[in-house]
């Protein structure tokens, strides 16, 4: 029997995802029509013998209750949310809930960072892990030399054994990086117990919790992976399929495109089609069944590659949308254009208006380049060019232009804006 643990963190951070994370926990933000971590759950359900998924985080239980219930009934496996009383780090929560993870004696369990997206190679990891009799297997990929510093980096010995592991090194170590997806054997809890007891002892001696952290805080990367490197039981499986972090709103558009492309490959019926949706569709598009696309669009055509349209959204004739996520109950009025943007729930875009952002894809000229997860502002205090985000229930008047801007919820915009945060 196998299990999976999805780490989703808590509401305190994720600032680069604002204002989108103000109304909905970041792990539930819809990408290609599904909450971000539903893609993880779906990948887990395809692994033979996996019948339980535990989501661990510091969000209040109520924020996830409905999602957990829906997932259990959709996939028919046990799915539970375990709430940390305080942020315990990437391994502290797992150690705290170790009895729940170990119950039923799973052979192995996956550990998945909730803020990554990928064509998850879970079955391959099971085969690799059992053939090596590993304690822990890390999904790894290549990055550029410069970008590798933002990730966990590792050096391999023969046959995938990890000789060195450094989390976010300050100088170059290796271009092979940690993808935040692991397969662990339950004996890993012994290593966590050793770290936990060492931390407790250290806290006792110092009589303070350093950094104001809970003494039960354990970082999977620094405390466990670094310790296991070189022991002969830590392995990495390099994978060259699509993988990315989802840290910024811009990376959600990138993830959207790749998940839609995966639908095309594996579940084409999930994508909208010209016949099914009575409008002209070009490229990969997800349209929620309850969204209404104006019938005249059949004639005029809606041209929208890499677009997800949420429930209850209304799209009027002549609209053009590309590289965008439109959340639920939005109203996109006639002849408006939306490019490289995210439109929040209940937001209205006026007729003949233009909403446009700057794409922030990985550099296509550099092999293995990843998304640059830039902060909102550059060192000169200016807004970094990014996708345009319209928060919840924003209203943009007709015939206006909104470029590279971030609009907080409930704003009424009656003029043009460029490179601004509208508070
Ligand atoms: N439950 C819980 N509790 N989850 C947490 C906590 C916590 O206290 N802290 C972080 N997480 C979750 C986050 O939500 C995220 O899904 C994951 O654990 C990783 O957290 P970060 O601390 O944000 O790490 P990172 O994304 O910068 O780096 C990690 O992922 C990279 C790949 O995306 C590291 O594992 C890197 O080595 C790795 O390269
Ligand atoms: P900032 O770095 O604050 O701009 O946002 P971010 O999205 O880049 O945060 P980060 O990469 O550090 O973390 C990603 C996710 O992990 C966020 O959604 C957080 O909810 C979560 N997270 C990170 N650290 C912690 C932590 O110590 N405790 C909890 N509960 N969650 C965390």
Short mmCIF file of C-alpha atoms and ligand atoms in Angstrom, two decimals:
data_model
loop_
_atom_site.label_atom_id
_atom_site.label_comp_id
_atom_site.label_asym_id
_atom_site.label_seq_id
_atom_site.Cartn_x
_atom_site.Cartn_y
_atom_site.Cartn_z
CA UNK A 1 0.00 0.00 0.00
CA UNK A 2 1.21 3.52 -0.81
CA UNK A 3 0.24 6.94 0.52
CA UNK A 4 0.98 10.55 -0.39
CA UNK A 5 1.53 13.67 1.65
CA UNK A 6 0.99 17.09 0.04
CA UNK A 7 2.63 20.05 1.80
CA UNK A 8 0.67 23.24 1.35
CA UNK A 9 2.16 25.67 3.88
CA UNK A 10 -0.10 28.29 5.40
CA UNK A 11 -1.75 31.67 4.86
CA UNK A 12 1.10 33.72 6.32
CA UNK A 13 3.35 33.73 3.27
CA UNK A 14 2.82 33.44 -0.46
CA UNK A 15 3.04 37.22 -0.83
CA UNK A 16 4.16 36.96 -4.44
CA UNK A 17 0.82 35.34 -5.22
CA UNK A 18 -1.24 38.26 -3.95
CA UNK A 19 -3.86 39.56 -4.52
CA UNK A 20 -4.98 36.17 -5.88
CA UNK A 21 -4.35 34.42 -2.58
CA UNK A 22 -6.45 36.97 -0.64
CA UNK A 23 -9.72 35.18 -1.41
CA UNK A 24 -8.64 31.62 -2.03
CA UNK A 25 -5.79 29.64 -0.44
CA UNK A 26 -2.95 29.49 -2.99
CA UNK A 27 -3.01 25.65 -3.18
CA UNK A 28 -6.65 25.85 -4.33
CA UNK A 29 -6.09 28.45 -7.04
CA UNK A 30 -7.49 26.98 -10.28
CA UNK A 31 -4.96 26.10 -12.96
CA UNK A 32 -6.38 24.56 -16.15
CA UNK A 33 -9.78 24.46 -14.44
CA UNK A 34 -8.67 22.46 -11.40
CA UNK A 35 -7.39 23.61 -8.00
CA UNK A 36 -3.59 23.53 -8.11
CA UNK A 37 -3.24 20.52 -5.78
CA UNK A 38 -6.01 18.57 -7.51
CA UNK A 39 -3.40 17.91 -10.21
CA UNK A 40 -1.22 16.30 -7.51
CA UNK A 41 -4.14 14.24 -6.22
CA UNK A 42 -5.09 13.13 -9.71
CA UNK A 43 -1.51 12.01 -10.41
CA UNK A 44 -1.56 10.04 -7.12
CA UNK A 45 -4.78 8.24 -8.04
CA UNK A 46 -3.04 6.87 -11.14
CA UNK A 47 -0.35 5.09 -9.09
CA UNK A 48 -1.32 1.50 -8.45
CA UNK A 49 -1.82 0.72 -4.77
CA UNK A 50 -2.02 4.35 -3.65
CA UNK A 51 -5.19 4.79 -1.62
CA UNK A 52 -4.67 7.65 0.81
CA UNK A 53 -3.63 11.30 0.40
CA UNK A 54 -2.88 13.46 3.43
CA UNK A 55 -2.71 17.22 2.94
CA UNK A 56 -0.63 18.94 5.62
CA UNK A 57 -0.68 22.68 6.16
CA UNK A 58 -1.39 25.55 8.51
CA UNK A 59 -4.56 26.85 6.81
CA UNK A 60 -7.72 26.77 8.98
CA UNK A 61 -9.63 23.50 8.50
CA UNK A 62 -12.66 25.32 7.08
CA UNK A 63 -10.63 26.66 4.15
CA UNK A 64 -10.09 23.13 2.87
CA UNK A 65 -13.11 21.21 4.19
CA UNK A 66 -15.23 21.46 1.04
CA UNK A 67 -12.30 20.74 -1.27
CA UNK A 68 -11.33 17.62 0.70
CA UNK A 69 -14.91 16.34 0.63
CA UNK A 70 -15.19 16.93 -3.12
CA UNK A 71 -11.87 15.22 -3.80
CA UNK A 72 -12.79 12.15 -1.73
CA UNK A 73 -16.06 11.70 -3.59
CA UNK A 74 -14.52 12.42 -7.02
CA UNK A 75 -11.63 9.98 -6.70
CA UNK A 76 -13.01 7.47 -4.19
CA UNK A 77 -9.82 7.30 -2.11
CA UNK A 78 -9.19 8.52 1.45
CA UNK A 79 -8.21 12.20 1.43
CA UNK A 80 -7.70 14.08 4.68
CA UNK A 81 -6.45 17.48 5.73
CA UNK A 82 -4.19 17.64 8.78
CA UNK A 83 -3.73 21.11 10.24
CA UNK A 84 -0.46 22.13 11.86
CA UNK A 85 -1.01 24.12 15.06
CA UNK A 86 1.82 26.40 13.95
CA UNK A 87 4.08 26.29 10.86
CA UNK A 88 6.41 23.38 11.56
CA UNK A 89 8.51 23.50 8.40
CA UNK A 90 8.55 21.07 5.51
CA UNK A 91 9.26 18.02 7.71
CA UNK A 92 7.98 19.16 11.14
CA UNK A 93 4.36 18.62 10.11
CA UNK A 94 5.10 15.16 8.76
CA UNK A 95 6.88 14.22 11.97
CA UNK A 96 4.02 15.60 14.07
CA UNK A 97 1.48 13.52 12.12
CA UNK A 98 3.77 10.48 11.75
CA UNK A 99 1.27 8.07 13.28
CA UNK A 100 -1.36 9.02 10.71
CA UNK A 101 1.15 8.58 7.88
CA UNK A 102 2.38 5.23 9.22
CA UNK A 103 -1.06 3.82 9.99
CA UNK A 104 -1.93 0.91 7.71
CA UNK A 105 1.81 0.29 7.21
CA UNK A 106 2.38 1.83 3.79
CA UNK A 107 5.41 0.43 1.95
CA UNK A 108 6.36 3.93 0.80
CA UNK A 109 4.80 7.39 0.80
CA UNK A 110 5.16 10.31 -1.59
CA UNK A 111 5.91 13.79 -0.29
CA UNK A 112 4.84 16.53 -2.71
CA UNK A 113 5.36 20.27 -2.42
CA UNK A 114 1.98 21.82 -3.17
CA UNK A 115 3.55 24.73 -5.04
CA UNK A 116 5.01 22.79 -7.96
CA UNK A 117 3.35 21.59 -11.14
CA UNK A 118 4.56 18.83 -13.42
CA UNK A 119 3.89 15.82 -15.53
CA UNK A 120 4.51 13.87 -12.30
CA UNK A 121 6.60 10.70 -12.84
CA UNK A 122 5.20 8.94 -9.78
CA UNK A 123 5.06 5.36 -11.07
CA UNK A 124 8.65 5.63 -12.33
CA UNK A 125 9.69 6.85 -8.88
CA UNK A 126 8.15 3.79 -7.23
CA UNK A 127 10.04 1.45 -9.54
CA UNK A 128 13.33 3.34 -9.14
CA UNK A 129 12.97 3.60 -5.34
CA UNK A 130 12.27 -0.08 -4.81
CA UNK A 131 15.07 -1.17 -7.16
CA UNK A 132 17.56 0.88 -5.11
CA UNK A 133 16.11 -0.03 -1.71
CA UNK A 134 16.36 3.69 -1.00
CA UNK A 135 15.32 5.50 2.14
CA UNK A 136 14.38 8.51 0.06
CA UNK A 137 14.22 9.26 -3.67
CA UNK A 138 14.15 12.84 -4.92
CA UNK A 139 12.68 13.81 -8.29
CA UNK A 140 15.44 15.90 -9.88
CA UNK A 141 15.79 17.99 -13.00
CA UNK A 142 18.33 20.21 -14.75
CA UNK A 143 18.42 23.98 -14.29
CA UNK A 144 20.73 26.65 -15.63
CA UNK A 145 23.87 27.36 -13.63
CA UNK A 146 22.57 30.72 -12.48
CA UNK A 147 19.03 29.62 -11.62
CA UNK A 148 20.18 26.50 -9.77
CA UNK A 149 21.03 28.73 -6.78
CA UNK A 150 17.29 29.20 -6.11
CA UNK A 151 16.75 25.47 -5.55
CA UNK A 152 18.09 22.53 -3.63
CA UNK A 153 21.19 21.33 -5.54
CA UNK A 154 22.75 17.91 -5.54
CA UNK A 155 25.75 16.03 -6.82
CA UNK A 156 25.24 12.40 -7.78
CA UNK A 157 27.52 9.42 -7.46
CA UNK A 158 27.07 6.33 -9.53
CA UNK A 159 23.54 5.11 -10.21
CA UNK A 160 21.67 8.07 -8.84
CA UNK A 161 23.05 8.03 -5.31
CA UNK A 162 23.20 11.54 -3.83
CA UNK A 163 26.70 12.39 -2.60
CA UNK A 164 26.09 16.05 -1.65
CA UNK A 165 22.96 18.09 -1.10
CA UNK A 166 22.94 21.85 -0.53
CA UNK A 167 19.71 23.81 -0.17
CA UNK A 168 19.74 27.09 -2.14
CA UNK A 169 23.55 27.38 -2.18
CA UNK A 170 25.17 30.81 -2.31
CA UNK A 171 27.74 29.66 -4.87
CA UNK A 172 27.40 27.13 -7.66
CA UNK A 173 27.18 23.47 -6.64
CA UNK A 174 25.37 21.62 -9.42
CA UNK A 175 22.77 22.17 -12.13
CA UNK A 176 20.85 19.14 -10.92
CA UNK A 177 18.03 20.48 -8.72
CA UNK A 178 15.42 19.15 -6.33
CA UNK A 179 11.86 19.28 -7.75
CA UNK A 180 10.16 19.06 -4.35
CA UNK A 181 8.66 15.61 -5.10
CA UNK A 182 9.94 12.68 -3.05
CA UNK A 183 9.24 9.03 -2.36
CA UNK A 184 10.12 7.95 1.17
CA UNK A 185 10.30 4.69 3.05
CA UNK A 186 8.68 4.87 6.51
CA UNK A 187 12.09 4.41 8.23
CA UNK A 188 12.68 8.06 7.32
CA UNK A 189 10.82 8.87 10.57
CA UNK A 190 13.84 7.57 12.49
CA UNK A 191 16.00 10.27 10.85
CA UNK A 192 13.31 12.86 11.66
CA UNK A 193 13.22 11.63 15.27
CA UNK A 194 17.01 12.07 15.55
CA UNK A 195 16.74 15.64 14.25
CA UNK A 196 13.76 16.37 16.51
CA UNK A 197 15.59 15.17 19.64
CA UNK A 198 18.79 17.01 18.69
CA UNK A 199 16.74 20.22 18.20
CA UNK A 200 14.99 19.76 21.54
CA UNK A 201 18.30 19.32 23.30
CA UNK A 202 19.79 22.36 21.63
CA UNK A 203 16.75 24.47 22.55
CA UNK A 204 16.98 23.26 26.11
CA UNK A 205 20.64 24.29 26.34
CA UNK A 206 20.02 27.67 24.74
CA UNK A 207 16.72 28.07 26.61
CA UNK A 208 15.20 29.74 23.62
CA UNK A 209 13.70 28.79 20.34
CA UNK A 210 15.96 30.31 17.75
CA UNK A 211 14.19 32.52 15.20
CA UNK A 212 11.12 32.33 17.42
CA UNK A 213 10.35 29.01 15.74
CA UNK A 214 8.58 26.18 17.40
CA UNK A 215 11.13 23.63 18.70
CA UNK A 216 9.29 21.02 16.64
CA UNK A 217 10.23 22.87 13.43
CA UNK A 218 12.11 20.58 11.02
CA UNK A 219 13.21 21.57 7.52
CA UNK A 220 13.11 18.57 5.22
CA UNK A 221 15.81 20.03 2.99
CA UNK A 222 18.38 21.35 5.50
CA UNK A 223 17.78 18.90 8.34
CA UNK A 224 17.03 15.65 6.52
CA UNK A 225 18.37 15.73 2.95
CA UNK A 226 21.71 17.30 3.85
CA UNK A 227 22.14 14.73 6.62
CA UNK A 228 21.26 11.76 4.39
CA UNK A 229 23.50 12.82 1.48
CA UNK A 230 26.49 10.50 1.22
CA UNK A 231 24.83 7.83 3.39
CA UNK A 232 24.12 5.60 0.40
CA UNK A 233 20.35 5.67 1.02
CA UNK A 234 19.46 8.99 -0.60
CA UNK A 235 18.83 8.74 -4.35
CA UNK A 236 17.71 11.10 -7.09
CA UNK A 237 15.85 10.28 -10.27
CA UNK A 238 16.62 12.88 -12.96
CA UNK A 239 13.52 13.59 -15.03
CA UNK A 240 13.33 15.72 -18.16
CA UNK A 241 9.56 16.04 -18.46
CA UNK A 242 7.83 19.33 -17.81
CA UNK A 243 8.18 20.67 -14.25
CA UNK A 244 7.90 24.15 -12.72
CA UNK A 245 7.34 25.94 -9.42
CA UNK A 246 4.20 28.03 -9.01
CA UNK A 247 5.35 30.95 -6.89
CA UNK A 248 4.03 33.97 -8.76
CA UNK A 249 0.79 34.64 -10.60
CA UNK A 250 2.81 34.68 -13.84
CA UNK A 251 3.91 31.11 -13.20
CA UNK A 252 0.23 30.10 -12.89
CA UNK A 253 -0.29 31.13 -16.54
CA UNK A 254 2.74 29.06 -17.52
CA UNK A 255 1.45 26.07 -15.51
CA UNK A 256 -1.99 26.54 -17.09
CA UNK A 257 -0.51 26.21 -20.57
CA UNK A 258 1.36 23.02 -19.72
CA UNK A 259 -1.52 21.34 -17.90
CA UNK A 260 -3.78 22.14 -20.88
CA UNK A 261 -1.18 20.59 -23.19
CA UNK A 262 -1.16 17.48 -20.97
CA UNK A 263 -4.98 17.29 -21.24
CA UNK A 264 -4.59 17.33 -25.01
CA UNK A 265 -2.25 14.36 -24.75
CA UNK A 266 -4.02 12.36 -22.07
CA UNK A 267 -7.65 13.59 -21.62
CA UNK A 268 -8.65 15.56 -24.72
CA UNK A 269 -12.33 15.51 -23.70
CA UNK A 270 -11.49 18.01 -20.95
CA UNK A 271 -10.62 20.65 -23.54
CA UNK A 272 -13.15 22.90 -25.20
CA UNK A 273 -13.76 22.36 -28.87
CA UNK A 274 -15.44 24.43 -31.56
CA UNK A 275 -18.24 21.84 -31.89
CA UNK A 276 -18.84 21.38 -28.19
CA UNK A 277 -18.71 25.03 -27.17
CA UNK A 278 -20.27 26.72 -30.19
CA UNK A 279 -17.48 29.23 -30.51
CA UNK A 280 -14.30 29.32 -32.50
CA UNK A 281 -11.54 27.73 -30.44
CA UNK A 282 -7.89 27.81 -31.41
CA UNK A 283 -5.33 26.04 -29.26
CA UNK A 284 -5.82 24.45 -25.86
CA UNK A 285 -8.72 25.90 -23.91
CA UNK A 286 -10.63 24.86 -20.82
CA UNK A 287 -14.17 26.19 -20.45
CA UNK A 288 -16.15 25.26 -17.34
CA UNK A 289 -19.48 23.68 -18.34
CA UNK A 290 -21.41 26.42 -16.52
CA UNK A 291 -19.63 29.29 -18.29
CA UNK A 292 -21.71 30.88 -20.99
CA UNK A 293 -20.21 31.93 -24.23
CA UNK A 294 -22.52 34.17 -26.24
CA UNK A 295 -24.08 32.32 -29.21
CA UNK A 296 -23.06 35.01 -31.67
CA UNK A 297 -19.51 34.05 -30.86
CA UNK A 298 -20.06 31.11 -33.14
CA UNK A 299 -19.97 33.53 -35.99
CA UNK A 300 -17.51 36.05 -34.66
CA UNK A 301 -15.26 33.50 -33.07
CA UNK A 302 -13.47 33.47 -29.79
CA UNK A 303 -9.80 33.02 -30.36
CA UNK A 304 -8.24 31.86 -27.15
CA UNK A 305 -5.24 29.55 -26.97
CA UNK A 306 -4.01 28.71 -23.47
CA UNK A 307 -7.06 29.96 -21.67
CA UNK A 308 -9.06 28.63 -18.73
CA UNK A 309 -12.54 30.01 -18.16
CA UNK A 310 -14.10 29.43 -14.76
CA UNK A 311 -17.67 28.56 -13.71
CA UNK A 312 -20.51 30.98 -14.40
CA UNK A 313 -18.36 33.32 -16.47
CA UNK A 314 -20.07 35.17 -19.29
CA UNK A 315 -18.20 35.98 -22.46
CA UNK A 316 -19.86 38.32 -24.91
CA UNK A 317 -19.46 38.42 -28.68
CA UNK A 318 -16.22 39.38 -30.33
CA UNK A 319 -14.05 38.89 -27.27
CA UNK A 320 -10.42 37.81 -27.78
CA UNK A 321 -8.57 36.00 -25.00
CA UNK A 322 -5.09 34.48 -24.99
CA UNK A 323 -2.68 33.21 -22.34
CA UNK A 324 -5.06 33.96 -19.51
CA UNK A 325 -7.03 32.54 -16.61
CA UNK A 326 -10.54 33.93 -16.13
CA UNK A 327 -11.92 32.91 -12.75
CA UNK A 328 -15.58 32.26 -11.98
CA UNK A 329 -18.55 34.60 -12.48
CA UNK A 330 -16.55 37.12 -14.48
CA UNK A 331 -18.23 39.18 -17.18
CA UNK A 332 -16.14 39.84 -20.24
CA UNK A 333 -18.06 42.34 -22.31
CA UNK A 334 -18.22 42.54 -26.08
CA UNK A 335 -15.08 43.06 -28.16
CA UNK A 336 -12.71 43.32 -25.21
CA UNK A 337 -9.24 41.78 -25.33
CA UNK A 338 -7.44 39.90 -22.55
CA UNK A 339 -3.78 38.89 -22.96
CA UNK A 340 -1.30 37.45 -20.42
CA UNK A 341 -3.63 38.23 -17.54
CA UNK A 342 -5.64 36.75 -14.71
CA UNK A 343 -9.19 38.02 -14.24
CA UNK A 344 -10.54 37.59 -10.71
CA UNK A 345 -13.87 36.14 -9.59
CA UNK A 346 -16.88 38.37 -10.28
CA UNK A 347 -14.82 40.91 -12.23
CA UNK A 348 -16.26 42.79 -15.14
CA UNK A 349 -14.30 44.02 -18.16
CA UNK A 350 -16.09 46.71 -20.17
CA UNK A 351 -16.77 46.70 -23.91
CA UNK A 352 -13.81 47.33 -26.22
CA UNK A 353 -11.40 47.43 -23.28
CA UNK A 354 -7.92 45.97 -23.41
CA UNK A 355 -6.30 44.14 -20.49
CA UNK A 356 -2.72 43.15 -21.20
CA UNK A 357 0.30 41.91 -19.24
CA UNK A 358 3.88 40.98 -20.04
CA UNK A 359 4.60 37.29 -20.49
CA UNK A 360 7.18 35.95 -18.08
CA UNK A 361 8.04 32.59 -19.58
CA UNK A 362 11.40 30.90 -19.10
CA UNK A 363 14.06 32.09 -21.52
CA UNK A 364 13.48 29.89 -24.62
CA UNK A 365 17.09 30.36 -25.76
CA UNK A 366 18.61 28.81 -22.65
CA UNK A 367 18.33 25.06 -22.31
CA UNK A 368 16.73 24.03 -18.99
CA UNK A 369 15.76 27.63 -18.08
CA UNK A 370 13.01 27.88 -15.47
CA UNK A 371 10.56 30.68 -14.69
CA UNK A 372 12.15 33.69 -13.03
CA UNK A 373 10.03 34.19 -9.94
CA UNK A 374 10.74 37.90 -9.67
CA UNK A 375 9.53 39.93 -6.70
CA UNK A 376 6.86 42.59 -7.40
CA UNK A 377 9.32 45.50 -7.34
CA UNK A 378 12.82 45.88 -8.75
CA UNK A 379 15.73 47.47 -6.84
CA UNK A 380 14.67 50.93 -8.03
CA UNK A 381 11.29 50.48 -6.41
CA UNK A 382 9.58 50.14 -9.79
CA UNK A 383 7.07 47.42 -10.60
CA UNK A 384 8.72 44.56 -12.47
CA UNK A 385 6.92 43.91 -15.76
CA UNK A 386 4.49 41.09 -15.09
CA UNK A 387 1.16 39.71 -16.12
CA UNK A 388 -1.86 41.89 -15.37
CA UNK A 389 -4.00 40.76 -12.47
CA UNK A 390 -7.53 41.92 -11.80
CA UNK A 391 -8.53 41.01 -8.23
CA UNK A 392 -12.00 39.87 -7.16
CA UNK A 393 -15.04 41.99 -8.14
CA UNK A 394 -13.13 44.66 -10.02
CA UNK A 395 -14.96 46.68 -12.61
CA UNK A 396 -13.11 48.06 -15.61
CA UNK A 397 -15.10 50.63 -17.59
CA UNK A 398 -15.62 50.39 -21.35
CA UNK A 399 -12.91 51.43 -23.82
CA UNK A 400 -10.06 51.52 -21.27
CA UNK A 401 -6.52 50.13 -21.43
CA UNK A 402 -4.95 48.34 -18.49
CA UNK A 403 -1.30 47.37 -19.01
CA UNK A 404 1.09 45.46 -16.70
CA UNK A 405 -0.91 46.36 -13.62
CA UNK A 406 -2.11 44.66 -10.48
CA UNK A 407 -5.55 45.64 -9.26
CA UNK A 408 -6.67 44.83 -5.75
CA UNK A 409 -10.22 43.56 -5.14
CA UNK A 410 -13.36 45.73 -5.41
CA UNK A 411 -11.84 48.59 -7.44
CA UNK A 412 -13.76 50.57 -10.04
CA UNK A 413 -11.42 51.61 -12.83
CA UNK A 414 -12.61 54.43 -15.01
CA UNK A 415 -9.38 55.51 -16.69
CA UNK A 416 -6.33 53.90 -18.35
CA UNK A 417 -3.51 52.47 -16.24
CA UNK A 418 0.01 51.33 -17.07
CA UNK A 419 2.61 49.70 -14.76
CA UNK A 420 0.66 50.43 -11.58
CA UNK A 421 -0.53 48.67 -8.49
CA UNK A 422 -4.03 49.91 -7.87
CA UNK A 423 -4.68 49.71 -4.15
N1 LIG B 1 2.76 21.90 5.93
C1 LIG B 1 3.72 22.77 5.72
N2 LIG B 1 4.24 23.41 6.78
N3 LIG B 1 4.14 22.98 4.50
C2 LIG B 1 5.13 23.85 4.32
C3 LIG B 1 5.72 24.54 5.36
C4 LIG B 1 5.23 24.31 6.68
O1 LIG B 1 5.65 24.87 7.65
N4 LIG B 1 6.67 25.32 4.85
C5 LIG B 1 6.66 25.14 3.55
N5 LIG B 1 5.72 24.26 3.21
C6 LIG B 1 5.38 23.77 1.89
C7 LIG B 1 5.12 24.87 0.90
O2 LIG B 1 3.75 25.16 0.78
C8 LIG B 1 5.64 24.30 -0.37
O3 LIG B 1 4.67 23.54 -1.03
C9 LIG B 1 6.75 23.37 0.06
O4 LIG B 1 6.48 23.06 1.41
C10 LIG B 1 8.15 23.98 -0.13
O5 LIG B 1 8.25 25.09 0.64
P1 LIG B 1 9.21 26.33 0.56
O6 LIG B 1 9.68 26.55 1.94
O7 LIG B 1 8.51 27.43 -0.11
O8 LIG B 1 10.44 25.86 -0.31
P2 LIG B 1 10.83 26.29 -1.78
O9 LIG B 1 9.66 26.07 -2.67
O10 LIG B 1 11.46 27.62 -1.81
O11 LIG B 1 11.94 25.20 -2.12
C11 LIG B 1 11.64 23.82 -2.06
O12 LIG B 1 11.14 23.38 -3.31
C12 LIG B 1 12.06 23.51 -4.42
C13 LIG B 1 11.37 22.97 -5.65
O13 LIG B 1 10.22 23.67 -5.89
C14 LIG B 1 12.90 23.05 -1.72
O14 LIG B 1 12.55 21.72 -1.49
C15 LIG B 1 13.94 23.15 -2.82
O15 LIG B 1 15.03 22.32 -2.53
C16 LIG B 1 13.34 22.73 -4.14
O16 LIG B 1 14.30 22.91 -5.16
P1 LIG B 2 7.19 35.23 -0.33
O1 LIG B 2 8.53 34.60 -0.34
O2 LIG B 2 6.69 35.53 1.05
O3 LIG B 2 7.11 36.42 -1.22
O4 LIG B 2 6.09 34.24 -0.93
P2 LIG B 2 6.32 32.84 -1.61
O5 LIG B 2 5.09 32.34 -2.27
O6 LIG B 2 7.51 32.89 -2.47
O7 LIG B 2 6.62 31.98 -0.34
P3 LIG B 2 7.59 30.74 -0.23
O8 LIG B 2 8.22 30.41 -1.51
O9 LIG B 2 8.49 30.99 0.91
O10 LIG B 2 6.55 29.63 0.17
C1 LIG B 2 5.64 29.07 -0.72
C2 LIG B 2 4.48 28.56 0.04
O11 LIG B 2 4.95 27.92 1.22
C3 LIG B 2 3.53 29.65 0.47
O12 LIG B 2 2.29 29.38 -0.09
C4 LIG B 2 3.44 29.54 1.96
O13 LIG B 2 2.09 29.35 2.28
C5 LIG B 2 4.23 28.31 2.34
N1 LIG B 2 5.19 28.49 3.39
C6 LIG B 2 6.49 28.84 3.29
N2 LIG B 2 7.10 28.85 4.45
C7 LIG B 2 6.17 28.49 5.35
C8 LIG B 2 6.19 28.30 6.73
O14 LIG B 2 7.16 28.47 7.44
N3 LIG B 2 5.03 27.91 7.25
C9 LIG B 2 3.93 27.72 6.54
N4 LIG B 2 2.83 27.34 7.13
N5 LIG B 2 3.89 27.89 5.27
C10 LIG B 2 4.97 28.26 4.66
#
